[in-house]
Amino acid sequence: MQFQQTIRKPVTCSGVGLHSGCRVSVTLMPAPLDTGIVFIRKDVSGSPKIQVSIENIRPSLLSTTVGIDGVQVQTIEHMLAAASGLGIDNLLVEIDAPELPALDGSAQSFVSLMLEAGIVSQDRRRSYLKVVRPIEVIEGNKRIAIRPASKSSVTYTIDYAHPLIGRQTYDYDWSRDAFVEDIAPARTFGFLQEVEALWEAGLGLGGSLQNTLILSEEGLLNEDGLRFADEFVRHKILDLIGDMMLLGVPVIGEIEAVRSGHALHARLVSRILESRDNWVLVPAQAPVSAGRLRELPPSLVASPQRD
Ligand SMILES: [Zn+2]
């Protein structure tokens, strides 16, 4: 993808927020060049705008939240993953509650909605943040790192003492098709014994078998079963792809995450932005027609770094 992209026309969906249990309606709208992703809380007086950026991240358990001046939007990661996976850079997101709808607990419905709106190229090249030296964040036995590479990829490992999960590792090569088919359908998950504690903390109030894989001690409560045997680790990659949107530009590098989660994903984004010597901003390469390609010496014909 060489040029910035947005959607062609507004599209709306509604549902229930996973943690707040609030009914919420969301309208995705086209946005001008260099907007990034901006939420508009139209249920709050003055309709405040909240830019998706690491400066606006707010402390939050089990989800990613952005806010400004006391106004927040929670559980943004699945919608952001859909935008990132489809290569959408600029989007206005009108919302009438403090949390995105859970829908089916994956990014699939947001992907369908964005494809229904249509995706259009805009009149300016994308910039990429290309990592040139490794950057790592470690917290106990959790770890996430990004290393220089010519293409973007993620290797994610999770390790849960549960018979259906155990240790799962998934290698994801960043591409639109791989995202839509292999990552977007993976649903969020939770453990039955944690549900009561969540409720006491005022979280998970909208959670149900319609939007969450719920694990009992031995198995899965969802009667239809899993979409993939390793749906759990795929969902962690989905979350990471969404959280990396906090950078503000797409990243080029090889990410390795072990037992990571939203807080560590956000710490990696912060660490990247602070480590100014460890990356460069590069413009997307100029498109080259087939005819012109034949005239160029092979050394000048670089392959696209990310689609
Ligand atoms: Zn998630």
Short mmCIF file of C-alpha atoms and ligand atoms in Angstrom, two decimals:
data_model
loop_
_atom_site.label_atom_id
_atom_site.label_comp_id
_atom_site.label_asym_id
_atom_site.label_seq_id
_atom_site.Cartn_x
_atom_site.Cartn_y
_atom_site.Cartn_z
CA MET A 1 0.00 0.00 0.00
CA GLN A 2 1.68 3.15 -1.18
CA PHE A 3 -0.90 5.79 -0.40
CA GLN A 4 -2.84 6.68 2.71
CA GLN A 5 -6.32 5.20 2.76
CA THR A 6 -9.71 5.98 4.25
CA ILE A 7 -13.22 4.58 3.72
CA ARG A 8 -15.52 5.67 0.91
CA LYS A 9 -18.71 6.40 2.88
CA PRO A 10 -20.03 6.37 6.46
CA VAL A 11 -21.16 3.03 7.92
CA THR A 12 -22.83 2.29 11.25
CA CYS A 13 -23.08 -0.64 13.61
CA SER A 14 -24.32 -1.09 17.15
CA GLY A 15 -23.98 -3.53 20.00
CA VAL A 16 -23.01 -3.89 23.63
CA GLY A 17 -19.71 -2.84 25.24
CA LEU A 18 -17.82 -5.86 26.59
CA HIS A 19 -16.83 -4.29 29.90
CA SER A 20 -19.41 -1.53 30.47
CA GLY A 21 -22.42 -3.49 29.18
CA CYS A 22 -23.61 -0.19 27.59
CA ARG A 23 -25.59 -0.17 24.35
CA VAL A 24 -23.50 1.70 21.83
CA SER A 25 -23.81 2.88 18.27
CA VAL A 26 -20.70 3.58 16.19
CA THR A 27 -20.41 5.37 12.85
CA LEU A 28 -17.16 5.08 10.90
CA MET A 29 -16.64 8.04 8.58
CA PRO A 30 -14.08 9.01 5.93
CA ALA A 31 -11.35 11.34 7.20
CA PRO A 32 -8.90 13.71 5.46
CA LEU A 33 -5.20 13.02 4.89
CA ASP A 34 -2.98 12.71 7.97
CA THR A 35 -5.97 12.52 10.38
CA GLY A 36 -5.09 9.11 11.82
CA ILE A 37 -7.90 7.52 13.82
CA VAL A 38 -10.02 9.96 15.83
CA PHE A 39 -12.96 9.13 18.11
CA ILE A 40 -15.78 11.65 18.55
CA ARG A 41 -17.88 11.18 21.71
CA LYS A 42 -21.13 12.65 20.45
CA ASP A 43 -22.98 11.80 23.70
CA VAL A 44 -20.72 14.28 25.57
CA SER A 45 -21.34 18.01 25.39
CA GLY A 46 -19.10 19.66 22.79
CA SER A 47 -18.52 16.25 21.11
CA PRO A 48 -14.87 15.98 22.22
CA LYS A 49 -12.39 14.39 19.85
CA ILE A 50 -9.87 11.82 21.03
CA GLN A 51 -6.91 11.01 18.80
CA VAL A 52 -5.60 7.45 18.89
CA SER A 53 -2.04 8.03 20.13
CA ILE A 54 0.21 6.86 22.92
CA GLU A 55 -0.13 10.27 24.66
CA ASN A 56 -3.86 9.66 25.03
CA ILE A 57 -3.63 6.13 26.40
CA ARG A 58 -5.36 5.72 29.80
CA PRO A 59 -4.86 3.03 32.44
CA SER A 60 -7.28 0.20 31.81
CA LEU A 61 -7.57 -3.45 32.77
CA LEU A 62 -7.95 -6.04 30.01
CA SER A 63 -8.55 -3.58 27.18
CA THR A 64 -7.05 -0.54 25.49
CA THR A 65 -8.50 2.85 26.35
CA VAL A 66 -7.79 6.36 25.10
CA GLY A 67 -9.01 9.56 26.70
CA ILE A 68 -8.64 13.30 26.94
CA ASP A 69 -9.86 15.71 29.65
CA GLY A 70 -11.68 12.96 31.54
CA VAL A 71 -13.55 11.66 28.47
CA GLN A 72 -12.61 8.13 27.38
CA VAL A 73 -13.24 5.47 24.81
CA GLN A 74 -12.58 1.91 25.97
CA THR A 75 -11.91 -1.41 24.19
CA ILE A 76 -10.74 0.19 20.97
CA GLU A 77 -8.29 -2.55 19.99
CA HIS A 78 -10.46 -4.80 17.81
CA MET A 79 -11.72 -1.92 15.67
CA LEU A 80 -8.15 -0.60 15.40
CA ALA A 81 -6.91 -4.03 14.37
CA ALA A 82 -9.49 -4.13 11.56
CA ALA A 83 -8.37 -0.69 10.34
CA SER A 84 -4.71 -1.67 10.51
CA GLY A 85 -5.28 -5.04 8.88
CA LEU A 86 -7.10 -3.43 5.95
CA GLY A 87 -4.51 -0.64 5.64
CA ILE A 88 -6.87 2.18 6.67
CA ASP A 89 -4.89 5.19 7.96
CA ASN A 90 -7.54 7.85 8.40
CA LEU A 91 -10.93 7.42 10.06
CA LEU A 92 -13.37 9.42 12.16
CA VAL A 93 -15.28 7.23 14.60
CA GLU A 94 -18.45 8.74 16.08
CA ILE A 95 -19.57 6.93 19.19
CA ASP A 96 -22.39 7.55 21.68
CA ALA A 97 -21.01 5.67 24.73
CA PRO A 98 -17.63 5.20 26.43
CA GLU A 99 -16.88 1.81 24.86
CA LEU A 100 -16.78 0.21 21.40
CA PRO A 101 -19.30 -2.64 20.88
CA ALA A 102 -17.97 -6.16 21.42
CA LEU A 103 -19.92 -7.54 18.42
CA ASP A 104 -18.78 -11.19 18.16
CA GLY A 105 -15.59 -10.59 20.19
CA SER A 106 -13.33 -10.61 17.13
CA ALA A 107 -12.49 -8.03 14.44
CA GLN A 108 -14.53 -9.77 11.76
CA SER A 109 -17.61 -7.53 11.97
CA PHE A 110 -15.47 -4.38 11.83
CA VAL A 111 -13.68 -5.80 8.78
CA SER A 112 -17.02 -6.49 7.06
CA LEU A 113 -18.26 -3.01 7.92
CA MET A 114 -15.13 -1.33 6.53
CA LEU A 115 -15.24 -3.44 3.36
CA GLU A 116 -18.94 -2.54 2.97
CA ALA A 117 -17.98 1.15 3.18
CA GLY A 118 -15.26 0.63 0.55
CA ILE A 119 -11.61 1.62 0.93
CA VAL A 120 -10.17 4.51 -1.08
CA SER A 121 -6.62 5.74 -1.66
CA GLN A 122 -5.81 9.32 -0.77
CA ASP A 123 -3.45 11.78 -2.35
CA ARG A 124 -0.39 11.35 -0.14
CA ARG A 125 2.13 8.59 0.41
CA ARG A 126 2.13 6.66 3.64
CA SER A 127 5.07 6.93 5.99
CA TYR A 128 6.35 3.84 7.80
CA LEU A 129 8.27 3.67 11.04
CA LYS A 130 11.14 1.34 10.18
CA VAL A 131 12.98 -0.12 13.14
CA VAL A 132 16.79 -0.13 12.63
CA ARG A 133 17.92 -1.36 16.07
CA PRO A 134 16.18 -3.82 18.40
CA ILE A 135 13.84 -2.49 21.09
CA GLU A 136 12.67 -4.71 23.94
CA VAL A 137 10.42 -4.51 27.00
CA ILE A 138 10.59 -7.20 29.71
CA GLU A 139 8.35 -7.53 32.75
CA GLY A 140 8.90 -10.65 34.85
CA ASN A 141 8.30 -13.59 32.50
CA LYS A 142 6.53 -11.39 29.92
CA ARG A 143 8.47 -10.01 27.01
CA ILE A 144 7.96 -8.14 23.78
CA ALA A 145 10.60 -7.05 21.29
CA ILE A 146 10.85 -5.57 17.82
CA ARG A 147 13.84 -6.14 15.59
CA PRO A 148 14.88 -4.76 12.20
CA ALA A 149 13.50 -6.67 9.21
CA SER A 150 12.58 -5.90 5.62
CA LYS A 151 8.94 -6.93 6.23
CA SER A 152 6.62 -6.83 9.21
CA SER A 153 5.81 -10.00 11.10
CA VAL A 154 4.67 -11.13 14.53
CA THR A 155 5.57 -14.27 16.45
CA TYR A 156 3.39 -14.56 19.55
CA THR A 157 3.60 -17.19 22.29
CA ILE A 158 1.09 -17.67 25.09
CA ASP A 159 1.26 -20.15 27.93
CA TYR A 160 -1.80 -20.91 30.04
CA ALA A 161 -2.19 -23.87 32.36
CA HIS A 162 -5.46 -24.89 30.70
CA PRO A 163 -6.01 -28.12 28.73
CA LEU A 164 -7.48 -26.27 25.72
CA ILE A 165 -4.68 -23.67 25.53
CA GLY A 166 -1.34 -24.71 27.02
CA ARG A 167 1.56 -23.25 25.06
CA GLN A 168 0.60 -21.83 21.67
CA THR A 169 2.88 -20.01 19.21
CA TYR A 170 1.72 -18.38 16.00
CA ASP A 171 3.80 -16.79 13.23
CA TYR A 172 2.00 -14.06 11.37
CA ASP A 173 3.39 -12.49 8.19
CA TRP A 174 1.81 -9.10 7.91
CA SER A 175 -0.58 -8.97 4.94
CA ARG A 176 -4.14 -7.96 4.34
CA ASP A 177 -5.25 -11.43 3.22
CA ALA A 178 -3.59 -13.20 6.16
CA PHE A 179 -5.20 -10.72 8.54
CA VAL A 180 -8.71 -11.12 7.11
CA GLU A 181 -8.58 -14.93 6.95
CA ASP A 182 -6.38 -16.02 9.85
CA ILE A 183 -6.50 -13.29 12.50
CA ALA A 184 -9.67 -11.17 12.24
CA PRO A 185 -12.09 -14.04 13.12
CA ALA A 186 -10.26 -14.97 16.37
CA ARG A 187 -12.38 -14.10 19.41
CA THR A 188 -11.50 -12.76 22.82
CA PHE A 189 -11.48 -15.25 25.69
CA GLY A 190 -11.87 -15.42 29.46
CA PHE A 191 -11.93 -17.88 32.30
CA LEU A 192 -15.14 -18.74 34.13
CA GLN A 193 -13.51 -18.54 37.57
CA GLU A 194 -12.42 -14.96 36.80
CA VAL A 195 -15.85 -13.77 35.75
CA GLU A 196 -17.06 -12.98 39.28
CA ALA A 197 -13.90 -11.06 40.10
CA LEU A 198 -14.34 -9.14 36.85
CA TRP A 199 -17.91 -8.23 37.72
CA GLU A 200 -16.81 -7.03 41.15
CA ALA A 201 -14.27 -4.80 39.41
CA GLY A 202 -17.10 -3.45 37.22
CA LEU A 203 -15.70 -5.16 34.13
CA GLY A 204 -17.01 -7.78 31.73
CA LEU A 205 -20.62 -6.64 32.28
CA GLY A 206 -21.44 -7.09 28.56
CA GLY A 207 -19.56 -10.36 28.23
CA SER A 208 -21.52 -13.40 27.05
CA LEU A 209 -21.04 -16.58 25.03
CA GLN A 210 -22.03 -14.49 21.98
CA ASN A 211 -18.90 -12.34 22.24
CA THR A 212 -16.37 -14.24 24.36
CA LEU A 213 -14.86 -17.70 24.46
CA ILE A 214 -15.45 -18.73 28.07
CA LEU A 215 -13.30 -21.49 29.52
CA SER A 216 -14.34 -23.66 32.43
CA GLU A 217 -11.67 -25.63 34.26
CA GLU A 218 -11.78 -28.52 31.79
CA GLY A 219 -13.21 -27.13 28.59
CA LEU A 220 -15.11 -24.51 26.64
CA LEU A 221 -18.65 -23.33 27.42
CA ASN A 222 -19.34 -22.12 23.86
CA GLU A 223 -21.32 -24.93 22.21
CA ASP A 224 -20.15 -24.15 18.68
CA GLY A 225 -16.53 -24.66 19.68
CA LEU A 226 -13.44 -22.89 18.41
CA ARG A 227 -12.94 -21.29 15.00
CA PHE A 228 -9.28 -22.38 15.07
CA ALA A 229 -7.53 -24.82 17.45
CA ASP A 230 -5.15 -21.95 18.29
CA GLU A 231 -7.82 -19.22 18.31
CA PHE A 232 -6.43 -17.90 21.63
CA VAL A 233 -2.96 -16.96 20.38
CA ARG A 234 -4.42 -15.62 17.13
CA HIS A 235 -6.58 -13.28 19.20
CA LYS A 236 -3.49 -12.03 21.05
CA ILE A 237 -1.99 -11.13 17.66
CA LEU A 238 -5.24 -9.34 16.77
CA ASP A 239 -4.95 -7.30 19.99
CA LEU A 240 -1.30 -6.48 19.27
CA ILE A 241 -2.07 -5.32 15.72
CA GLY A 242 -4.75 -3.02 17.14
CA ASP A 243 -2.50 -1.70 19.91
CA MET A 244 0.35 -0.96 17.48
CA MET A 245 -1.97 1.67 15.92
CA LEU A 246 -1.05 3.79 18.97
CA LEU A 247 2.21 4.51 17.10
CA GLY A 248 0.28 6.63 14.62
CA VAL A 249 2.06 5.11 11.59
CA PRO A 250 2.50 1.54 10.41
CA VAL A 251 5.65 -0.16 11.64
CA ILE A 252 8.22 -2.22 9.74
CA GLY A 253 9.96 -4.78 11.93
CA GLU A 254 9.81 -8.27 13.33
CA ILE A 255 7.84 -8.43 16.59
CA GLU A 256 8.25 -11.24 19.08
CA ALA A 257 5.88 -11.39 22.06
CA VAL A 258 5.86 -13.93 24.89
CA ARG A 259 3.00 -13.93 27.44
CA SER A 260 2.37 -10.30 26.55
CA GLY A 261 -0.84 -8.25 26.82
CA HIS A 262 -2.28 -4.76 26.32
CA ALA A 263 -0.14 -3.05 28.97
CA LEU A 264 3.09 -4.45 27.55
CA HIS A 265 2.01 -3.70 23.96
CA ALA A 266 1.52 -0.06 24.99
CA ARG A 267 4.89 -0.03 26.76
CA LEU A 268 6.55 -1.25 23.55
CA VAL A 269 4.90 1.59 21.62
CA SER A 270 6.15 4.12 24.21
CA ARG A 271 9.64 2.61 24.19
CA ILE A 272 9.77 2.76 20.38
CA LEU A 273 8.78 6.43 20.33
CA GLU A 274 11.33 7.27 23.06
CA SER A 275 14.14 5.35 21.31
CA ARG A 276 14.51 7.91 18.57
CA ASP A 277 17.88 6.49 17.40
CA ASN A 278 16.37 3.03 16.86
CA TRP A 279 14.08 3.83 13.94
CA VAL A 280 13.65 5.99 10.87
CA LEU A 281 10.55 7.26 9.15
CA VAL A 282 10.50 6.13 5.54
CA PRO A 283 8.02 7.07 2.83
CA ALA A 284 6.27 4.30 0.94
CA GLN A 285 8.20 3.53 -2.21
CA ALA A 286 7.11 5.15 -5.45
CA PRO A 287 4.93 2.90 -7.57
CA VAL A 288 6.81 1.73 -10.64
CA SER A 289 5.04 0.67 -13.80
CA ALA A 290 6.03 -2.64 -15.38
CA GLY A 291 7.49 -0.82 -18.38
CA ARG A 292 9.62 1.43 -16.20
CA LEU A 293 10.68 -1.52 -14.05
CA ARG A 294 12.39 -3.14 -17.06
CA GLU A 295 14.47 0.00 -17.63
CA LEU A 296 15.78 0.17 -14.05
CA PRO A 297 18.98 -1.56 -12.93
CA PRO A 298 18.12 -4.45 -10.54
CA SER A 299 19.76 -2.67 -7.59
CA LEU A 300 17.10 0.05 -7.77
CA VAL A 301 14.15 -2.33 -7.89
CA ALA A 302 13.35 -2.87 -4.23
CA SER A 303 10.48 -5.10 -3.31
CA PRO A 304 7.56 -3.52 -1.42
CA GLN A 305 8.13 -3.65 2.30
CA ARG A 306 4.61 -4.23 3.43
CA ASP A 307 1.40 -4.43 1.51
ZN ZN B 1 -8.97 -8.55 22.35
#
